[in-house]
Coordinates of N, CA and C in Angstrom, one line a residue:
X1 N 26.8 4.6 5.7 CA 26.8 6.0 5.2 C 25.5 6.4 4.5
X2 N 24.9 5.4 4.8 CA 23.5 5.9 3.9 C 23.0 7.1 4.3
X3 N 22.8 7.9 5.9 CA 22.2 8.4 5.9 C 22.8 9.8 5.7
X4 N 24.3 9.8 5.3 CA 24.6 11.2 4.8 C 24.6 11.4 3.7
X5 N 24.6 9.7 2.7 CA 24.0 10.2 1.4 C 22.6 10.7 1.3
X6 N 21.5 10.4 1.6 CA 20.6 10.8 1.5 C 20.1 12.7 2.2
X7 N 21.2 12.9 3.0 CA 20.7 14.4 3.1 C 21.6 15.3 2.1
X8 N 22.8 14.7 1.7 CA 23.2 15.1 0.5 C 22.2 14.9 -0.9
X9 N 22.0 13.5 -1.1 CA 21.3 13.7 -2.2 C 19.9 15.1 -2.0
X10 N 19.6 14.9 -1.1 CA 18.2 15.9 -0.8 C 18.5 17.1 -1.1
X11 N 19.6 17.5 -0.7 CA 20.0 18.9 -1.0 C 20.3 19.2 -2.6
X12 N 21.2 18.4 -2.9 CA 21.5 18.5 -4.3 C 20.1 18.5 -5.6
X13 N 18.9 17.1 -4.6 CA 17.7 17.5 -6.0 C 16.8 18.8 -5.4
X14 N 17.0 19.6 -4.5 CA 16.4 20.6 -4.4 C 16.9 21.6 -4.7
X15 N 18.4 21.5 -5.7 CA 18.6 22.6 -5.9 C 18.1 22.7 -7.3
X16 N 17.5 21.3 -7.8 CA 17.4 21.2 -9.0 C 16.0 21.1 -8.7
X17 N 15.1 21.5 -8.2 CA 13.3 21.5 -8.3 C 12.8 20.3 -8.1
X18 N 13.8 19.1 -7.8 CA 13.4 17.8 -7.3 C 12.8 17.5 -6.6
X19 N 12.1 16.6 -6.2 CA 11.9 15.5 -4.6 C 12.5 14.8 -4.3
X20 N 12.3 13.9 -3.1 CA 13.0 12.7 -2.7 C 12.2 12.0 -2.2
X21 N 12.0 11.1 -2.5 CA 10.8 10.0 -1.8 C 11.2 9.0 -1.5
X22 N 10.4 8.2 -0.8 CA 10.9 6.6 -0.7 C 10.2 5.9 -0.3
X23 N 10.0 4.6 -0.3 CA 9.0 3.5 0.3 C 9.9 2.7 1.1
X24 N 9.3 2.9 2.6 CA 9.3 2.6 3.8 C 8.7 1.3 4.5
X25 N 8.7 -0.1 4.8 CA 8.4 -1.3 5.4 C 6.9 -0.1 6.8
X26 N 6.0 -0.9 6.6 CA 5.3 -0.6 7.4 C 5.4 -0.3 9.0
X27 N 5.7 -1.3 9.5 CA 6.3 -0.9 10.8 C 7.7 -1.1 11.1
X28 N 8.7 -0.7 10.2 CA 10.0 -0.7 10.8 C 10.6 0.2 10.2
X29 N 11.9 0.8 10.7 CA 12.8 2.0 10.7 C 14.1 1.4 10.1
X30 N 14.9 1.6 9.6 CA 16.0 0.8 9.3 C 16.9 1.9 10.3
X31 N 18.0 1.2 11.2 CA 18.9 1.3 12.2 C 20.0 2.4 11.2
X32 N 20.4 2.4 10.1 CA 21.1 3.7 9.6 C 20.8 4.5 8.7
X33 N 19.1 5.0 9.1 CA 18.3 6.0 9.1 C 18.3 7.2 10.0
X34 N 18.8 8.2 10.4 CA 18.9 9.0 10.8 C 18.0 9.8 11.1
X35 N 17.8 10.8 11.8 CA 16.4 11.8 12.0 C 16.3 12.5 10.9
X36 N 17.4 13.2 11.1 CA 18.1 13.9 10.1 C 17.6 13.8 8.1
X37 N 18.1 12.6 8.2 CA 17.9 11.9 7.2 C 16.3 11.6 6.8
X38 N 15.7 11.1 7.7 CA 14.0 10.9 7.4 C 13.3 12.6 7.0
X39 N 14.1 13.5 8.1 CA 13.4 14.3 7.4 C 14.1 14.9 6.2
X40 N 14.7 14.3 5.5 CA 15.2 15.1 4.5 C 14.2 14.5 3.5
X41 N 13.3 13.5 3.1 CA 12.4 13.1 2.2 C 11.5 14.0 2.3
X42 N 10.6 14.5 0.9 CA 10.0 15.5 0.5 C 8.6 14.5 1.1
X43 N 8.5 13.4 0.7 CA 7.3 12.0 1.2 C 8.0 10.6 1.1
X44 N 7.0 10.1 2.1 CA 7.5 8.5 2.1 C 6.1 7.6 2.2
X45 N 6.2 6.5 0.8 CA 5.3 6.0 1.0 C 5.0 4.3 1.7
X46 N 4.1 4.5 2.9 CA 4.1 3.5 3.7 C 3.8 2.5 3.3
X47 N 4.6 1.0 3.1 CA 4.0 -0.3 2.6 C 3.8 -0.7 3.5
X48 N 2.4 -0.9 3.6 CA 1.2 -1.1 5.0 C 1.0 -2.1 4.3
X49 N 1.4 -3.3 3.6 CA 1.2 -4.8 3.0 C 2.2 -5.4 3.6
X50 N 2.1 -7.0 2.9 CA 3.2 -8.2 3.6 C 3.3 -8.4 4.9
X51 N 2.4 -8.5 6.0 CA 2.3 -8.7 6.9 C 2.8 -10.0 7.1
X52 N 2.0 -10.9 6.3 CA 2.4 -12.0 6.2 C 2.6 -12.6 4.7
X53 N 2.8 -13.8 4.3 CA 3.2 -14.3 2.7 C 4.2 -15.5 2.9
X54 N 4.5 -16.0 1.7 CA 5.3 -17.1 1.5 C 6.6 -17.2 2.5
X55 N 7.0 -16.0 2.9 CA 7.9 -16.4 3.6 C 7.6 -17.1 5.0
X56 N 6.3 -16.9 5.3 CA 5.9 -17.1 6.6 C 5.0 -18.3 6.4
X57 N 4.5 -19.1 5.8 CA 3.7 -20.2 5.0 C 2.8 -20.8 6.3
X58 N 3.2 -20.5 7.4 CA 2.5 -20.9 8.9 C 1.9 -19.6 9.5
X59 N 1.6 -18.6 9.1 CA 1.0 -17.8 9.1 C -0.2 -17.3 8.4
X60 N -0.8 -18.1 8.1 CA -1.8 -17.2 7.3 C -2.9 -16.4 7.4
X61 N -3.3 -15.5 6.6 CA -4.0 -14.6 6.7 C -3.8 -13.5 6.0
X62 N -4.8 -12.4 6.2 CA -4.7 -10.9 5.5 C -3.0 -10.0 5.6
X63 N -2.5 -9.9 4.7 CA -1.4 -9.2 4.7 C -1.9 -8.0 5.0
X64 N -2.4 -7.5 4.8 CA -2.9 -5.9 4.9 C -4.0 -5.5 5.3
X65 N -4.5 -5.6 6.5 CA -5.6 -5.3 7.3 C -5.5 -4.2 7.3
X66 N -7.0 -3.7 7.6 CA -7.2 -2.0 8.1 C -6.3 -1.6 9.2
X67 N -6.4 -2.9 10.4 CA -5.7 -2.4 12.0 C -4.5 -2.6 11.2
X68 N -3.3 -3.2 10.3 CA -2.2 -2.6 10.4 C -2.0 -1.5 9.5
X69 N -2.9 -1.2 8.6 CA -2.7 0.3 7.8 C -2.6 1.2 9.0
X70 N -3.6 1.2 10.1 CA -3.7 2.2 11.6 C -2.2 1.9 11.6
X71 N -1.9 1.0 12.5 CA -0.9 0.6 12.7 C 0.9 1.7 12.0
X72 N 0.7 0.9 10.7 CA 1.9 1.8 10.3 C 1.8 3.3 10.2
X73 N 0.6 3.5 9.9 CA 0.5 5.4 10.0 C 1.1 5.7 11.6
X74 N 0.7 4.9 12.7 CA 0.8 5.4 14.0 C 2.5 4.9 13.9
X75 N 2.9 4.3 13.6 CA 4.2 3.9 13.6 C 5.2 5.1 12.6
X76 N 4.6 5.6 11.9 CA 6.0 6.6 10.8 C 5.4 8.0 11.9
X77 N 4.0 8.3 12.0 CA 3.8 9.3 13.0 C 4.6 9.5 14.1
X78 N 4.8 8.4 15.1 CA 5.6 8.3 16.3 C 7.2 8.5 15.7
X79 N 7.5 8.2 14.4 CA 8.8 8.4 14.4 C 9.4 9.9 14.3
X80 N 8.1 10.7 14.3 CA 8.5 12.2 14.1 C 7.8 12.6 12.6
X81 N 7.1 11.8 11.3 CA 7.0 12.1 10.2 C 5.5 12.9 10.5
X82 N 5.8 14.6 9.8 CA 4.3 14.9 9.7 C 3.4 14.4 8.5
X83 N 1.9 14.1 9.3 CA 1.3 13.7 8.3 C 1.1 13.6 6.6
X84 N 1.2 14.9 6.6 CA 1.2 15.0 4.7 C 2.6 14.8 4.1
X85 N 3.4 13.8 4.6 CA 4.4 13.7 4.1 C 4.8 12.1 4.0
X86 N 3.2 11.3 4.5 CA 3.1 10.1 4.8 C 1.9 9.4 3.6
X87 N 2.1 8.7 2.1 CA 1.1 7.9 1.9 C 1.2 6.5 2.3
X88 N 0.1 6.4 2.4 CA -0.8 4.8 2.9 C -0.7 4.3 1.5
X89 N 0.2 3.1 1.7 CA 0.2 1.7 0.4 C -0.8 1.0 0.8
X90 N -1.3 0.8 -0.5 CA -2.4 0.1 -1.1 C -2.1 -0.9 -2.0
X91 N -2.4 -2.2 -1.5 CA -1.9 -3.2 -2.4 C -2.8 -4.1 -3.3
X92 N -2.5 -4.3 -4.3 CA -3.7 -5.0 -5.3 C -3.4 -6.5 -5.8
X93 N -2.6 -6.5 -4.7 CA -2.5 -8.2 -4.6 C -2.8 -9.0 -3.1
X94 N -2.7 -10.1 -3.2 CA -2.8 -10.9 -1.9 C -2.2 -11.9 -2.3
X95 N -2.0 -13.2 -1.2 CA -1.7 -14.2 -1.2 C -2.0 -15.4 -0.9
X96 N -1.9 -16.7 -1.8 CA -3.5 -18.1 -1.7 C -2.5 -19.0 -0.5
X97 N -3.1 -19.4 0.4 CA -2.3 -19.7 1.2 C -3.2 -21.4 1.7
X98 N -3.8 -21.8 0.1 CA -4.7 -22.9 0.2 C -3.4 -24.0 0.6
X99 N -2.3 -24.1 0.2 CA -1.2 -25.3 0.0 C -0.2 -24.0 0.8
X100 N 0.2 -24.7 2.0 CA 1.4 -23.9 2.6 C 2.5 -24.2 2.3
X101 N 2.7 -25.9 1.6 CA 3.8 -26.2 0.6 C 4.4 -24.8 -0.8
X102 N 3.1 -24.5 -0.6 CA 3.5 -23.6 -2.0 C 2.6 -21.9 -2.2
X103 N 3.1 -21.5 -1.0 CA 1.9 -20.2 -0.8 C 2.5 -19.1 -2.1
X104 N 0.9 -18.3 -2.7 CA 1.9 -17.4 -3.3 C 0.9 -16.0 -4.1
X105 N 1.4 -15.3 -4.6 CA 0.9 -14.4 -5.0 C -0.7 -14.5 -5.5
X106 N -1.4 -13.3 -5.5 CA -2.7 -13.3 -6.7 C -2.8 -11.7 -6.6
X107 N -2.9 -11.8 -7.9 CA -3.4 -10.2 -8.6 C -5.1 -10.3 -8.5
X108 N -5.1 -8.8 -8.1 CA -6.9 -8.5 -7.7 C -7.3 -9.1 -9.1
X109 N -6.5 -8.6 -10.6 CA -7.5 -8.7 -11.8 C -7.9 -10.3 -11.6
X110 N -7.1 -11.3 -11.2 CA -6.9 -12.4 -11.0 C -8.7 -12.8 -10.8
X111 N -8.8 -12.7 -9.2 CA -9.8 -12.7 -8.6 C -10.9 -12.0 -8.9
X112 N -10.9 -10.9 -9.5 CA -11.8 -10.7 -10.3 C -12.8 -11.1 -11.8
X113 N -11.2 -12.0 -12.8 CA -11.7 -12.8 -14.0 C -12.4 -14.0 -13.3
X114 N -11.9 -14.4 -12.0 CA -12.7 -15.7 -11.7 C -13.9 -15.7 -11.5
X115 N -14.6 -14.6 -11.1 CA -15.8 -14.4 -10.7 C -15.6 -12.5 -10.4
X116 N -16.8 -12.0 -11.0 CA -16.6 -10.5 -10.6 C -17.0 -9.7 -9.3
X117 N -17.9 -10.6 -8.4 CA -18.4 -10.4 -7.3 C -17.3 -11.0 -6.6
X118 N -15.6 -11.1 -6.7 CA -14.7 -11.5 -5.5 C -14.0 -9.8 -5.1
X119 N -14.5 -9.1 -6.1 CA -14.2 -7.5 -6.4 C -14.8 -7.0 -4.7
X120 N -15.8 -7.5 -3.9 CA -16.6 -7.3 -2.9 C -16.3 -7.6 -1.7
X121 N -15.2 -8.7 -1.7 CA -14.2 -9.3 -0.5 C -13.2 -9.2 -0.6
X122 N -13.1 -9.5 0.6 CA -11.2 -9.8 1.0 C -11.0 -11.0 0.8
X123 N -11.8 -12.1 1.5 CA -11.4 -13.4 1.3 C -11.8 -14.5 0.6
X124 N -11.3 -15.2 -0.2 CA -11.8 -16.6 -0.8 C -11.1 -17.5 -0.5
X125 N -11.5 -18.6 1.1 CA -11.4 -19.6 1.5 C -9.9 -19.3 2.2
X126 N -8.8 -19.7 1.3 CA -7.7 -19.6 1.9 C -6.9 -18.2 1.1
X127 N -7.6 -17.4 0.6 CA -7.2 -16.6 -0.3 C -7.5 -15.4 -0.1
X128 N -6.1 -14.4 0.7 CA -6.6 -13.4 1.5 C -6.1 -12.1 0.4
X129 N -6.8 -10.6 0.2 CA -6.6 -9.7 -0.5 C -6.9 -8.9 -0.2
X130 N -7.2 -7.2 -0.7 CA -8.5 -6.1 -0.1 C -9.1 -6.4 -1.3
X131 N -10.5 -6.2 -1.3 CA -11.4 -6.1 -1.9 C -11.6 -4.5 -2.4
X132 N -13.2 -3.9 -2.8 CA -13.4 -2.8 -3.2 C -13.3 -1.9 -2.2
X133 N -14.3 -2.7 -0.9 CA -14.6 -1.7 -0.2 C -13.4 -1.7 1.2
X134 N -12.7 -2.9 1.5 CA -11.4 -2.6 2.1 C -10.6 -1.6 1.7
X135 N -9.7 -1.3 0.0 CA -9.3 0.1 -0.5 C -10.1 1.2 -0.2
X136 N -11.6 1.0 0.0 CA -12.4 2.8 0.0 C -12.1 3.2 1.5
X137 N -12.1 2.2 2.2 CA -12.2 2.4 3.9 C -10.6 2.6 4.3
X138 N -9.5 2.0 3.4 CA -8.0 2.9 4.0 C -7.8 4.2 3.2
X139 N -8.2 4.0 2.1 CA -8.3 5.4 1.3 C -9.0 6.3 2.1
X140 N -10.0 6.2 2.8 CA -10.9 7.2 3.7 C -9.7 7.4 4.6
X141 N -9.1 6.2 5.3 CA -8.2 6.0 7.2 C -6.9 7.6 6.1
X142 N -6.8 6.9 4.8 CA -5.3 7.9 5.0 C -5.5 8.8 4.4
X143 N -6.6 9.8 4.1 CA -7.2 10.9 3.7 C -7.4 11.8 4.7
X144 N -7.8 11.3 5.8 CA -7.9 11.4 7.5 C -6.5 11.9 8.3
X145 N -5.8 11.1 8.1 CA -4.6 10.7 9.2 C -2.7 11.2 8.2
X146 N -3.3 11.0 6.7 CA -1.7 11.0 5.6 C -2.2 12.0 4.8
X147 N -1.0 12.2 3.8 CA -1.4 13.1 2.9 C -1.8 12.3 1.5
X148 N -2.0 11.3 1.6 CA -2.7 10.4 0.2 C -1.9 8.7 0.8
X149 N -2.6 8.3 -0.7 CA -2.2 7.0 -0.4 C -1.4 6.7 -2.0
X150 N -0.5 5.5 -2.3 CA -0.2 5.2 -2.7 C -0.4 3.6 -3.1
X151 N -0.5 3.3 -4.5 CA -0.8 1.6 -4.8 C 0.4 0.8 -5.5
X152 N 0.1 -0.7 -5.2 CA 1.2 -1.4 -5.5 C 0.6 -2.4 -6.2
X153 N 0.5 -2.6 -7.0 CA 0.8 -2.0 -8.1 C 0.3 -2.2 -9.2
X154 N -0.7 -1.1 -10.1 CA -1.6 -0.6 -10.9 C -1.4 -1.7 -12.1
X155 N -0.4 -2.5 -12.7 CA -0.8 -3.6 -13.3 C -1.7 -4.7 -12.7
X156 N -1.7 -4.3 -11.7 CA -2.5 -6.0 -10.9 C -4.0 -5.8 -10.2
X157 N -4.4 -4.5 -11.0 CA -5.6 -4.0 -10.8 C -6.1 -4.7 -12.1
X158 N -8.3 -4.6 -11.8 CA -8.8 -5.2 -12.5 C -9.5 -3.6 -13.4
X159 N -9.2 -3.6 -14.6 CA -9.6 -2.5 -15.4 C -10.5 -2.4 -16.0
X160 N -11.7 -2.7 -15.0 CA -13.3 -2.6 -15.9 C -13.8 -1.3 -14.3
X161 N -15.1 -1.9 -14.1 CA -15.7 -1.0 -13.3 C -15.7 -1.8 -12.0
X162 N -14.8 -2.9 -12.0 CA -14.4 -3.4 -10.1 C -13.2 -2.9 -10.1
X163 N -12.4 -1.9 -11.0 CA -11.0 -1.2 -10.2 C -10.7 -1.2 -9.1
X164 N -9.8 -1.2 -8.4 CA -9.8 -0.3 -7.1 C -9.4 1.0 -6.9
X165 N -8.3 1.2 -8.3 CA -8.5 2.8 -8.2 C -9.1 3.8 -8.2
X166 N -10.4 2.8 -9.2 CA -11.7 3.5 -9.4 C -12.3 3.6 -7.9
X167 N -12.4 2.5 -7.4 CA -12.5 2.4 -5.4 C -11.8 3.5 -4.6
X168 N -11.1 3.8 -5.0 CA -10.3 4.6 -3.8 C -10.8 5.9 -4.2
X169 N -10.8 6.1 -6.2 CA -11.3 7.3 -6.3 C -12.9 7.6 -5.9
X170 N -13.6 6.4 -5.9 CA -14.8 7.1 -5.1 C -14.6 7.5 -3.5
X171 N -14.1 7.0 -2.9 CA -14.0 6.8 -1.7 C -13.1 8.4 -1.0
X172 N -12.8 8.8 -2.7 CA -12.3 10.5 -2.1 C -13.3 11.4 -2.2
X173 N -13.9 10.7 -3.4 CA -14.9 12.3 -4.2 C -16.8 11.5 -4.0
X174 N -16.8 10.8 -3.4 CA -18.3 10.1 -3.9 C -18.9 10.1 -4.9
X175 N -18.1 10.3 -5.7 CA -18.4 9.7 -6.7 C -19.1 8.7 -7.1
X176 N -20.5 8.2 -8.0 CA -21.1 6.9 -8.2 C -20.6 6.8 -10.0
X177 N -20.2 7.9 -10.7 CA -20.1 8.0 -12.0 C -19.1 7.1 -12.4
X178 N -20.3 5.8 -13.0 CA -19.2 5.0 -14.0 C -18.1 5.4 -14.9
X179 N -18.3 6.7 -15.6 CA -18.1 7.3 -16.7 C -16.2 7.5 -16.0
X180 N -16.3 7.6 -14.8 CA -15.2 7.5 -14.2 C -13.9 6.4 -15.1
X181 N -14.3 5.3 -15.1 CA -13.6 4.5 -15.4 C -12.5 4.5 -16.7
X182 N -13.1 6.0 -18.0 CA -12.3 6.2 -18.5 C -11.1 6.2 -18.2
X183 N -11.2 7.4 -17.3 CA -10.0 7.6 -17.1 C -8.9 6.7 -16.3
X184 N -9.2 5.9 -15.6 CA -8.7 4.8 -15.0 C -8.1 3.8 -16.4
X185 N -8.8 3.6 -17.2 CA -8.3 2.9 -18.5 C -7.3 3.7 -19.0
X186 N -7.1 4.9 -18.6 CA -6.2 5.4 -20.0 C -4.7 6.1 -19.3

């Protein structure tokens, strides 16, 4: 019944000046999702991450490549979703995949207290993430193709001047102004 609740609920928060949103798996549809029903979301934000991770420990690599950010935009597009009703997830974590006994999370701040030039890659050795300029370059793909992008999740950003929010925010406005970063702090 999910998908008549949700064109009820849709109706009901628009009578109240609401939205309805939701975060959607990158390339998959869930089977009692409805047309109907997708379009009743005001936006949905694409988690273009988790490609791969601990569940997969024989897999490793980039969970979130540029080709699958394409990817899932061309995948909620084809489902019928117009663009500006689509953000591009952005994730500020990755996963060390040095021991496949025990694969697992890292926060960008992470990789960034280790060294502040890891702010500039994706990868360290077995340790896959986006970097600065990976966020500026899907922030550009979904500025292009979505109606924004969306991040996962702003605790696990590094809050000096290797942000990535700060990244994505240049990567809208070109911005080079450090002075930027207030506002990212506050």
């Amino acid at each position: 019944h999910y998908s008549g609740f949700i064109i009820e609920l849709s109706e009901a928060l628009k009578k109240e000046g609401l939205i309805l949103s939701a975060a959607w798996p990158g390339i998959h549809r869930y089977q009692n999702l409805s047309d109907e029903a997708l379009h009743a979301f005001d936006f949905i934000n694409i988690m273009a991450y988790d490609l791969t991770g601990p569940w997969d420990p024989n897999r490793p690599g980039q969970h979130s490549s540029y080709e699958f950010a394409e990817d899932c935009i061309t995948f909620w597009r084809n489902q019928g979703v117009p663009a500006q009703k689509l953000n591009l997830g952005l994730p500020f974590y990755g996963y060390n995949f040095s021991d496949l006994e025990n694969v697992y999370s890292v926060h960008f701040k992470q990789m960034v207290a280790l060294d502040p030039s890891f702010a500039e890659i994706d990868r360290l050795g077995d340790i896959y993430y986006n970097g600065k300029e990976l966020i500026a370059l899907k922030t550009r793909l979904a500025m292009e193709q979505t109606g924004g992008v969306m991040f996962w999740e702003l605790g696990q950003d590094a809050f000096n001047e290797h942000s990535l929010v700060l990244a994505s925010r240049r990567a809208l406005t070109g911005e080079r102004n450090p002075g930027l970063l207030a506002a990212v702090n506050q």
